[in-house]
Amino acid sequence: MISSRAAVLHRPGEPLRIETITVAPPGPGEALVEIAASGLCHTDTTAFDGGNPSCVYPAVLGHEGAGRVMEVGPEVTGLRAGDHVIPLYGPECGSCRMCLSGRTNLCWTIKDTRDRGVMPGGTSRFRLGDQTVHHFMGTSTFSQYTVLPEIALARIRSDAPLDSVCLLGCAATTGAGAALEDVRNGDSVAVFGLGGVGVNVVQGARIAGAKRIIGVDTVAAKRPLAERLGMTDFVDASAVDDIVGAVHELSGGGVDAAFECTGIVPVMRQAVDSLIAGWGTCVLLGVEPSGAQLSFPPVLARYGRTIKGSYFGGVKGRSGLGRFVDLYLDGVLDIDSQITHRAPLADINTGFDRMGRGEGIRTVISFD
Ligand code: NAD
Ligand code: ZN
């Protein structure tokens, strides 16, 4: 048992509380990780109001972290103390039907226990006094020490600064990965929502060779960073009435690829409606409110448009994340300019308040 400072969400509607929890040693197939830094992501906020059915309270939130392996449990073969790692909310077991399909980065081997807030053996490693505290997204990176299954840890090169590459645990990989998969050289692209995920779609589209990258956001202050990362045109959704019409005009009849990065269902429909007929592809990245439905006339798909989604940018965590660390260290992928705020764990609620007001892009919490 070790003590760990952690941000705990006791129940919906309350702010996070900084507590000293105890963390049990790693079980079979698990590793104890010391988190160096963790970004604040919009997905964490789905637990705030009780709307995320996979959050079991009380819980340690956080899923965009990076750290070092402190100790490995029995049966761990591919990790040892000192390794630098990025926790994965989407694991890669390498042997299930999904992993072997060659068609998806999803791996649901431990989804059932992850969505119940416990480790694959069925128990939590976190306690506060005599109370059980649950894991969240299988990662719980808002704790100085956390435990993860080996299959949910990507080992990365040790020269990458952990307080930057933590963003590869979610937003940077989700956005850049999705764009690199679906954008072709010369394409026109629309990106709805220029937050942590959206700005990375912008730079992924630039890296993929897009000639026109149209960003749409309700907050004009998102514009300068998106431009720096490759956005060529901006549509201010708070000032323009016909957003879809504006995207069609800028792209000469509809974009080749549209990416939805807000999680707002009517914005998803705008993204679909922005596509060119024949081949336009809409990629849904935003997480909708629980139970929401998206509707569209079937003819949109019949006339050759593709509507798809992407989870973690389509990237397989353990075998695919190293490429993105390399892109960052080679100066191709810009992570640092998205980190608009850095803060200690004690100020985590202030960071989420900023996100709620649409200020800045990413806040990174540092434990070092
Ligand atoms: P964020 O809060 O940083 O960004 C959201 C952006 O959308 C903000 O810039 C905001 O101003 C803008 N916006 C709000 N309303 C808008 C509107 N009507 N039109 C255009 N823009 C609007 O959030 P984030 O961390 O970038 O996450 C974005 C979404 O992606 C969330 O739903 C999150 O849960 C989801 N997400 C999905 C994955 C995945 O694997 N698919 C991974 C991470 C996050
Ligand atoms: Zn996230």
CSV table of C-alpha atoms and ligand atoms in Angstrom, one decimal:
chain,number,residue,atom,x,y,z
A,1,MET,CA,0.0,0.0,0.0
A,2,ILE,CA,1.2,3.5,-0.8
A,3,SER,CA,-0.3,6.9,-0.2
A,4,SER,CA,-1.2,9.0,-3.2
A,5,ARG,CA,-2.6,12.5,-3.8
A,6,ALA,CA,-5.6,12.2,-6.1
A,7,ALA,CA,-8.6,14.2,-7.4
A,8,VAL,CA,-11.7,12.2,-6.3
A,9,LEU,CA,-15.2,12.8,-7.6
A,10,HIS,CA,-17.4,11.6,-4.7
A,11,ARG,CA,-20.8,12.0,-6.4
A,12,PRO,CA,-22.3,13.8,-9.4
A,13,GLY,CA,-22.7,17.5,-9.1
A,14,GLU,CA,-19.8,18.0,-6.7
A,15,PRO,CA,-16.4,19.5,-7.5
A,16,LEU,CA,-13.4,17.2,-7.5
A,17,ARG,CA,-11.8,16.9,-4.0
A,18,ILE,CA,-8.1,16.4,-3.4
A,19,GLU,CA,-7.7,13.4,-1.1
A,20,THR,CA,-4.9,11.2,0.1
A,21,ILE,CA,-5.9,7.7,-1.1
A,22,THR,CA,-4.1,4.4,-0.7
A,23,VAL,CA,-3.1,2.5,-3.8
A,24,ALA,CA,-2.7,-1.3,-3.5
A,25,PRO,CA,0.2,-3.1,-5.2
A,26,PRO,CA,-0.3,-4.3,-8.8
A,27,GLY,CA,-2.0,-7.6,-9.2
A,28,PRO,CA,-1.3,-10.3,-11.8
A,29,GLY,CA,-0.7,-8.7,-15.2
A,30,GLU,CA,-0.8,-5.2,-13.7
A,31,ALA,CA,1.7,-2.4,-13.2
A,32,LEU,CA,1.9,0.5,-10.7
A,33,VAL,CA,2.6,3.8,-12.5
A,34,GLU,CA,3.7,7.1,-11.1
A,35,ILE,CA,1.9,9.8,-13.2
A,36,ALA,CA,4.1,12.7,-14.1
A,37,ALA,CA,1.5,14.8,-15.8
A,38,SER,CA,-2.1,14.6,-17.0
A,39,GLY,CA,-4.2,16.7,-19.4
A,40,LEU,CA,-7.8,17.8,-18.7
A,41,CYS,CA,-10.1,16.5,-21.4
A,42,HIS,CA,-13.7,17.2,-22.1
A,43,THR,CA,-14.6,13.5,-21.7
A,44,ASP,CA,-13.7,13.7,-18.0
A,45,THR,CA,-16.6,16.2,-17.6
A,46,THR,CA,-19.1,13.6,-18.7
A,47,ALA,CA,-18.7,12.1,-15.2
A,48,PHE,CA,-19.4,15.5,-13.5
A,49,ASP,CA,-23.2,15.4,-13.8
A,50,GLY,CA,-23.8,11.6,-13.6
A,51,GLY,CA,-24.4,11.3,-17.3
A,52,ASN,CA,-21.6,8.8,-17.9
A,53,PRO,CA,-22.9,5.3,-17.2
A,54,SER,CA,-19.4,4.0,-17.0
A,55,CYS,CA,-18.4,6.2,-14.1
A,56,VAL,CA,-18.9,4.4,-10.7
A,57,TYR,CA,-18.7,6.8,-7.8
A,58,PRO,CA,-16.5,7.7,-6.0
A,59,ALA,CA,-13.9,7.7,-8.7
A,60,VAL,CA,-10.5,9.0,-9.6
A,61,LEU,CA,-11.0,10.6,-13.0
A,62,GLY,CA,-8.3,11.4,-15.7
A,63,HIS,CA,-7.3,9.6,-18.8
A,64,GLU,CA,-4.7,11.8,-20.6
A,65,GLY,CA,-1.5,11.0,-18.7
A,66,ALA,CA,2.1,9.9,-18.9
A,67,GLY,CA,4.3,8.5,-16.3
A,68,ARG,CA,6.8,5.9,-15.2
A,69,VAL,CA,6.4,2.2,-14.2
A,70,MET,CA,7.2,1.9,-10.5
A,71,GLU,CA,6.5,-1.8,-10.0
A,72,VAL,CA,5.1,-4.7,-12.0
A,73,GLY,CA,2.9,-7.5,-10.7
A,74,PRO,CA,3.2,-11.2,-11.4
A,75,GLU,CA,2.9,-12.4,-15.0
A,76,VAL,CA,3.9,-9.0,-16.5
A,77,THR,CA,6.3,-9.8,-19.3
A,78,GLY,CA,6.7,-6.6,-21.4
A,79,LEU,CA,7.3,-3.9,-18.8
A,80,ARG,CA,9.7,-3.2,-16.0
A,81,ALA,CA,10.3,-0.6,-13.4
A,82,GLY,CA,11.6,2.7,-14.9
A,83,ASP,CA,9.8,2.3,-18.3
A,84,HIS,CA,8.1,5.5,-19.5
A,85,VAL,CA,4.4,4.8,-20.4
A,86,ILE,CA,1.2,6.4,-21.6
A,87,PRO,CA,-1.9,4.9,-20.0
A,88,LEU,CA,-4.5,3.7,-22.6
A,89,TYR,CA,-8.2,3.8,-22.0
A,90,GLY,CA,-8.4,1.6,-25.1
A,91,PRO,CA,-6.1,-1.4,-24.4
A,92,GLU,CA,-4.5,-3.7,-27.0
A,93,CYS,CA,-4.4,-7.3,-25.9
A,94,GLY,CA,-3.1,-8.5,-29.3
A,95,SER,CA,-5.0,-11.7,-29.2
A,96,CYS,CA,-8.8,-11.1,-29.3
A,97,ARG,CA,-10.9,-11.1,-32.4
A,98,MET,CA,-10.8,-7.3,-32.6
A,99,CYS,CA,-7.0,-7.1,-32.3
A,100,LEU,CA,-6.5,-9.8,-34.8
A,101,SER,CA,-9.0,-8.4,-37.3
A,102,GLY,CA,-6.7,-5.8,-38.8
A,103,ARG,CA,-9.8,-3.6,-39.2
A,104,THR,CA,-10.1,-1.7,-35.9
A,105,ASN,CA,-8.1,-0.4,-33.0
A,106,LEU,CA,-10.9,-1.3,-30.6
A,107,CYS,CA,-10.1,-4.1,-28.1
A,108,TRP,CA,-12.9,-5.0,-25.7
A,109,THR,CA,-11.1,-7.7,-23.7
A,110,ILE,CA,-11.4,-5.8,-20.4
A,111,LYS,CA,-14.2,-3.4,-21.3
A,112,ASP,CA,-16.7,-5.0,-18.9
A,113,THR,CA,-14.6,-4.5,-15.8
A,114,ARG,CA,-13.3,-1.1,-17.0
A,115,ASP,CA,-16.8,0.2,-17.4
A,116,ARG,CA,-17.6,-1.0,-13.8
A,117,GLY,CA,-14.6,1.0,-12.4
A,118,VAL,CA,-12.5,-2.0,-11.4
A,119,MET,CA,-9.4,-3.9,-12.6
A,120,PRO,CA,-9.9,-7.0,-14.8
A,121,GLY,CA,-9.9,-9.2,-11.7
A,122,GLY,CA,-13.0,-7.4,-10.4
A,123,THR,CA,-11.6,-5.2,-7.6
A,124,SER,CA,-10.3,-1.7,-7.3
A,125,ARG,CA,-6.8,-0.8,-6.2
A,126,PHE,CA,-7.9,2.5,-4.6
A,127,ARG,CA,-9.2,3.2,-1.1
A,128,LEU,CA,-10.0,6.2,0.9
A,129,GLY,CA,-10.2,5.2,4.6
A,130,ASP,CA,-12.4,2.1,4.5
A,131,GLN,CA,-14.2,3.2,1.4
A,132,THR,CA,-13.6,1.8,-2.1
A,133,VAL,CA,-12.7,4.4,-4.7
A,134,HIS,CA,-13.2,3.3,-8.4
A,135,HIS,CA,-11.0,3.6,-11.4
A,136,PHE,CA,-12.3,5.7,-14.4
A,137,MET,CA,-11.8,4.7,-18.0
A,138,GLY,CA,-9.4,2.2,-16.7
A,139,THR,CA,-6.7,4.9,-16.3
A,140,SER,CA,-7.4,7.3,-13.4
A,141,THR,CA,-4.5,9.6,-14.2
A,142,PHE,CA,-5.6,12.3,-11.7
A,143,SER,CA,-3.7,10.3,-9.0
A,144,GLN,CA,0.0,10.5,-8.4
A,145,TYR,CA,0.1,6.7,-8.4
A,146,THR,CA,-2.3,4.5,-10.4
A,147,VAL,CA,-2.5,0.9,-11.4
A,148,LEU,CA,-3.2,-0.4,-15.0
A,149,PRO,CA,-3.2,-3.7,-16.7
A,150,GLU,CA,-0.1,-4.2,-18.8
A,151,ILE,CA,-2.3,-4.4,-22.0
A,152,ALA,CA,-3.4,-0.8,-21.3
A,153,LEU,CA,0.1,0.7,-21.1
A,154,ALA,CA,2.0,1.9,-24.1
A,155,ARG,CA,5.8,1.9,-23.5
A,156,ILE,CA,7.4,5.0,-25.1
A,157,ARG,CA,10.9,6.2,-25.7
A,158,SER,CA,12.4,7.7,-22.5
A,159,ASP,CA,13.7,10.9,-24.2
A,160,ALA,CA,10.1,12.3,-24.7
A,161,PRO,CA,9.1,14.9,-22.1
A,162,LEU,CA,6.2,13.3,-20.1
A,163,ASP,CA,4.5,16.7,-19.4
A,164,SER,CA,4.0,17.2,-23.1
A,165,VAL,CA,3.4,13.7,-24.5
A,166,CYS,CA,0.7,13.1,-22.0
A,167,LEU,CA,-1.6,14.7,-24.6
A,168,LEU,CA,-0.9,11.7,-26.8
A,169,GLY,CA,-3.0,9.8,-24.2
A,170,CYS,CA,-6.1,11.3,-25.7
A,171,ALA,CA,-6.6,14.6,-27.6
A,172,ALA,CA,-3.5,14.7,-29.8
A,173,THR,CA,-3.7,11.1,-30.9
A,174,THR,CA,-7.5,11.2,-31.3
A,175,GLY,CA,-7.4,14.3,-33.6
A,176,ALA,CA,-4.2,13.8,-35.5
A,177,GLY,CA,-4.8,10.0,-35.9
A,178,ALA,CA,-8.3,10.5,-37.3
A,179,ALA,CA,-7.1,13.1,-39.8
A,180,LEU,CA,-4.2,11.0,-41.0
A,181,GLU,CA,-6.5,8.1,-41.6
A,182,ASP,CA,-9.2,10.0,-43.6
A,183,VAL,CA,-7.6,13.0,-45.3
A,184,ARG,CA,-5.8,12.7,-48.6
A,185,ASN,CA,-3.3,15.1,-50.3
A,186,GLY,CA,-5.1,18.1,-51.8
A,187,ASP,CA,-8.4,17.6,-49.8
A,188,SER,CA,-10.6,20.3,-48.4
A,189,VAL,CA,-11.5,19.6,-44.8
A,190,ALA,CA,-13.9,21.0,-42.3
A,191,VAL,CA,-13.3,20.8,-38.5
A,192,PHE,CA,-16.2,21.5,-36.2
A,193,GLY,CA,-15.0,22.5,-32.8
A,194,LEU,CA,-11.4,23.8,-32.3
A,195,GLY,CA,-10.7,22.5,-28.8
A,196,GLY,CA,-8.2,19.9,-27.7
A,197,VAL,CA,-9.4,17.3,-30.3
A,198,GLY,CA,-10.2,19.7,-33.1
A,199,VAL,CA,-6.9,21.5,-33.3
A,200,ASN,CA,-5.2,18.2,-33.6
A,201,VAL,CA,-7.5,17.3,-36.5
A,202,VAL,CA,-6.3,20.6,-38.1
A,203,GLN,CA,-2.7,19.7,-37.8
A,204,GLY,CA,-3.2,16.1,-38.8
A,205,ALA,CA,-5.0,17.3,-41.9
A,206,ARG,CA,-2.1,19.7,-42.7
A,207,ILE,CA,0.4,16.8,-42.3
A,208,ALA,CA,-1.8,14.7,-44.6
A,209,GLY,CA,-1.5,17.4,-47.3
A,210,ALA,CA,-5.0,19.1,-47.1
A,211,LYS,CA,-5.1,22.2,-49.3
A,212,ARG,CA,-8.0,23.9,-47.5
A,213,ILE,CA,-8.8,23.4,-43.7
A,214,ILE,CA,-11.9,25.2,-42.6
A,215,GLY,CA,-12.4,25.5,-38.8
A,216,VAL,CA,-15.8,26.1,-37.2
A,217,ASP,CA,-16.2,27.3,-33.6
A,218,THR,CA,-18.4,29.5,-31.5
A,219,VAL,CA,-15.4,31.0,-29.8
A,220,ALA,CA,-13.4,33.3,-32.0
A,221,ALA,CA,-10.5,33.2,-29.6
A,222,LYS,CA,-9.8,29.6,-30.8
A,223,ARG,CA,-8.7,31.0,-34.2
A,224,PRO,CA,-5.0,32.0,-33.7
A,225,LEU,CA,-3.8,28.6,-32.5
A,226,ALA,CA,-5.8,26.7,-35.2
A,227,GLU,CA,-4.3,29.0,-37.8
A,228,ARG,CA,-0.8,28.3,-36.5
A,229,LEU,CA,-1.5,24.6,-36.8
A,230,GLY,CA,-2.7,24.8,-40.4
A,231,MET,CA,-6.3,26.2,-40.5
A,232,THR,CA,-6.8,28.2,-43.7
A,233,ASP,CA,-10.4,29.5,-43.1
A,234,PHE,CA,-12.5,30.2,-40.0
A,235,VAL,CA,-16.3,30.2,-39.7
A,236,ASP,CA,-17.5,31.9,-36.5
A,237,ALA,CA,-20.5,29.8,-35.6
A,238,SER,CA,-21.7,32.4,-33.1
A,239,ALA,CA,-21.9,35.0,-35.9
A,240,VAL,CA,-22.8,33.1,-39.1
A,241,ASP,CA,-26.3,31.8,-39.6
A,242,ASP,CA,-25.8,29.4,-42.5
A,243,ILE,CA,-22.7,27.5,-41.3
A,244,VAL,CA,-23.2,24.6,-43.8
A,245,GLY,CA,-23.7,27.1,-46.6
A,246,ALA,CA,-20.5,28.9,-45.6
A,247,VAL,CA,-18.5,25.6,-45.7
A,248,HIS,CA,-20.0,24.7,-49.1
A,249,GLU,CA,-19.0,28.1,-50.5
A,250,LEU,CA,-15.4,28.0,-49.1
A,251,SER,CA,-14.9,24.4,-50.4
A,252,GLY,CA,-16.6,24.9,-53.8
A,253,GLY,CA,-19.5,22.5,-53.2
A,254,GLY,CA,-18.7,20.6,-50.0
A,255,VAL,CA,-15.7,19.2,-48.2
A,256,ASP,CA,-13.9,15.9,-48.9
A,257,ALA,CA,-13.8,15.2,-45.2
A,258,ALA,CA,-15.6,16.7,-42.1
A,259,PHE,CA,-14.6,16.0,-38.5
A,260,GLU,CA,-17.1,16.6,-35.6
A,261,CYS,CA,-15.2,17.5,-32.4
A,262,THR,CA,-17.9,19.0,-30.1
A,263,GLY,CA,-20.2,16.1,-29.1
A,264,ILE,CA,-23.2,18.3,-29.9
A,265,VAL,CA,-25.7,16.3,-32.0
A,266,PRO,CA,-26.9,19.2,-34.2
A,267,VAL,CA,-23.3,20.0,-35.0
A,268,MET,CA,-22.8,16.4,-36.1
A,269,ARG,CA,-25.6,17.0,-38.6
A,270,GLN,CA,-23.9,20.2,-39.8
A,271,ALA,CA,-20.8,18.1,-40.4
A,272,VAL,CA,-22.7,15.5,-42.4
A,273,ASP,CA,-24.4,18.3,-44.4
A,274,SER,CA,-21.1,19.9,-45.2
A,275,LEU,CA,-19.9,16.9,-47.3
A,276,ILE,CA,-19.6,16.8,-51.1
A,277,ALA,CA,-21.7,14.0,-52.7
A,278,GLY,CA,-20.0,11.0,-54.2
A,279,TRP,CA,-17.2,10.5,-51.7
A,280,GLY,CA,-17.3,12.9,-48.8
A,281,THR,CA,-16.6,11.3,-45.4
A,282,CYS,CA,-17.8,12.6,-42.0
A,283,VAL,CA,-15.9,11.4,-39.0
A,284,LEU,CA,-17.7,11.7,-35.7
A,285,LEU,CA,-15.2,12.2,-32.8
A,286,GLY,CA,-17.3,14.1,-30.2
A,287,VAL,CA,-19.1,12.1,-27.5
A,288,GLU,CA,-22.8,12.7,-27.5
A,289,PRO,CA,-25.0,13.0,-24.3
A,290,SER,CA,-26.0,9.5,-23.1
A,291,GLY,CA,-28.8,8.2,-25.2
A,292,ALA,CA,-28.8,10.9,-27.9
A,293,GLN,CA,-29.8,10.0,-31.5
A,294,LEU,CA,-28.5,11.4,-34.8
A,295,SER,CA,-30.8,11.4,-37.8
A,296,PHE,CA,-30.3,12.3,-41.5
A,297,PRO,CA,-32.0,11.5,-44.8
A,298,PRO,CA,-30.8,8.1,-46.2
A,299,VAL,CA,-30.2,9.8,-49.6
A,300,LEU,CA,-27.1,11.5,-48.1
A,301,ALA,CA,-25.5,8.1,-47.7
A,302,ARG,CA,-27.0,6.7,-50.9
A,303,TYR,CA,-25.3,9.4,-52.9
A,304,GLY,CA,-21.9,8.2,-51.7
A,305,ARG,CA,-21.2,9.9,-48.5
A,306,THR,CA,-19.7,8.0,-45.6
A,307,ILE,CA,-20.5,8.6,-42.0
A,308,LYS,CA,-18.2,7.0,-39.6
A,309,GLY,CA,-16.7,7.4,-36.2
A,310,SER,CA,-13.2,7.2,-34.7
A,311,TYR,CA,-12.0,6.2,-31.3
A,312,PHE,CA,-8.6,7.3,-30.2
A,313,GLY,CA,-7.9,8.3,-33.8
A,314,GLY,CA,-8.0,4.7,-35.0
A,315,VAL,CA,-4.6,4.2,-33.4
A,316,LYS,CA,-3.8,0.9,-31.7
A,317,GLY,CA,-2.3,2.0,-28.4
A,318,ARG,CA,0.6,-0.3,-27.7
A,319,SER,CA,1.8,-0.8,-31.3
A,320,GLY,CA,0.8,2.5,-32.8
A,321,LEU,CA,1.5,5.3,-30.3
A,322,GLY,CA,5.3,5.3,-30.8
A,323,ARG,CA,4.8,6.8,-34.3
A,324,PHE,CA,3.1,9.8,-32.8
A,325,VAL,CA,5.8,10.3,-30.1
A,326,ASP,CA,8.3,10.2,-33.0
A,327,LEU,CA,6.3,12.8,-35.0
A,328,TYR,CA,6.3,15.1,-31.9
A,329,LEU,CA,10.1,14.7,-31.3
A,330,ASP,CA,10.8,15.2,-35.0
A,331,GLY,CA,9.0,18.6,-34.8
A,332,VAL,CA,6.2,17.5,-37.1
A,333,LEU,CA,3.4,17.3,-34.5
A,334,ASP,CA,3.1,20.4,-32.3
A,335,ILE,CA,1.9,19.5,-28.8
A,336,ASP,CA,3.4,22.3,-26.8
A,337,SER,CA,1.5,25.3,-28.2
A,338,GLN,CA,-1.8,23.5,-27.3
A,339,ILE,CA,-0.8,23.5,-23.6
A,340,THR,CA,-2.2,26.9,-22.7
A,341,HIS,CA,-2.2,26.3,-19.0
A,342,ARG,CA,-0.2,24.3,-16.5
A,343,ALA,CA,-1.3,23.8,-12.9
A,344,PRO,CA,-0.7,21.7,-9.8
A,345,LEU,CA,-3.3,19.1,-8.8
A,346,ALA,CA,-4.8,21.4,-6.2
A,347,ASP,CA,-6.0,23.7,-9.0
A,348,ILE,CA,-7.7,21.1,-11.1
A,349,ASN,CA,-11.2,22.5,-10.6
A,350,THR,CA,-10.1,25.9,-11.8
A,351,GLY,CA,-8.8,24.1,-15.0
A,352,PHE,CA,-12.2,22.5,-15.6
A,353,ASP,CA,-13.9,25.8,-15.0
A,354,ARG,CA,-11.7,27.3,-17.7
A,355,MET,CA,-12.7,24.5,-20.1
A,356,GLY,CA,-16.4,25.2,-19.3
A,357,ARG,CA,-15.9,28.9,-20.3
A,358,GLY,CA,-14.1,27.9,-23.5
A,359,GLU,CA,-10.8,29.5,-22.4
A,360,GLY,CA,-7.5,28.1,-23.6
A,361,ILE,CA,-7.0,24.7,-25.2
A,362,ARG,CA,-5.4,22.2,-22.8
A,363,THR,CA,-4.6,22.5,-19.1
A,364,VAL,CA,-1.9,20.0,-18.0
A,365,ILE,CA,-1.7,19.0,-14.3
A,366,SER,CA,1.8,18.2,-13.1
A,367,PHE,CA,2.8,15.9,-10.3
A,368,ASP,CA,6.5,16.2,-10.7
B,1,NAD,P1,-13.1,21.1,-25.9
B,1,NAD,O1,-14.1,21.6,-24.9
B,1,NAD,O2,-11.6,21.4,-25.7
B,1,NAD,O3,-13.5,21.6,-27.4
B,1,NAD,C1,-14.8,21.7,-27.8
B,1,NAD,C2,-14.8,22.9,-28.8
B,1,NAD,O4,-16.1,22.9,-29.4
B,1,NAD,C3,-14.6,24.2,-28.1
B,1,NAD,O5,-13.6,24.9,-28.8
B,1,NAD,C4,-16.0,24.9,-28.2
B,1,NAD,O6,-15.9,26.3,-28.3
B,1,NAD,C5,-16.5,24.3,-29.5
B,1,NAD,N1,-17.9,24.4,-29.7
B,1,NAD,C6,-18.9,24.4,-28.8
B,1,NAD,N2,-20.1,24.5,-29.4
B,1,NAD,C7,-19.9,24.6,-30.7
B,1,NAD,C8,-20.8,24.7,-31.9
B,1,NAD,N3,-22.1,24.8,-31.8
B,1,NAD,N4,-20.2,24.8,-33.1
B,1,NAD,C9,-18.8,24.7,-33.2
B,1,NAD,N5,-18.0,24.6,-32.2
B,1,NAD,C10,-18.5,24.5,-31.0
B,1,NAD,O7,-13.3,19.5,-26.0
B,1,NAD,P2,-12.3,18.3,-26.5
B,1,NAD,O8,-11.5,17.9,-25.3
B,1,NAD,O9,-11.6,18.8,-27.7
B,1,NAD,O10,-13.3,17.2,-26.8
B,1,NAD,C11,-14.2,17.3,-27.9
B,1,NAD,C12,-15.2,16.2,-28.0
B,1,NAD,O11,-14.5,15.0,-28.4
B,1,NAD,C13,-15.9,15.9,-26.7
B,1,NAD,O12,-17.2,15.4,-27.0
B,1,NAD,C14,-15.1,14.7,-26.1
B,1,NAD,O13,-15.8,14.0,-25.2
B,1,NAD,C15,-14.8,14.0,-27.4
B,1,NAD,N6,-13.6,13.1,-27.4
B,1,NAD,C16,-13.7,12.0,-28.2
B,1,NAD,C17,-12.6,11.1,-28.3
B,1,NAD,C18,-12.6,9.9,-29.2
B,1,NAD,O14,-11.8,9.0,-29.0
B,1,NAD,N7,-13.5,9.8,-30.1
B,1,NAD,C19,-11.4,11.4,-27.6
B,1,NAD,C20,-11.4,12.6,-26.8
B,1,NAD,C21,-12.4,13.4,-26.8
B,2,ZN,ZN,-10.0,12.4,-23.6
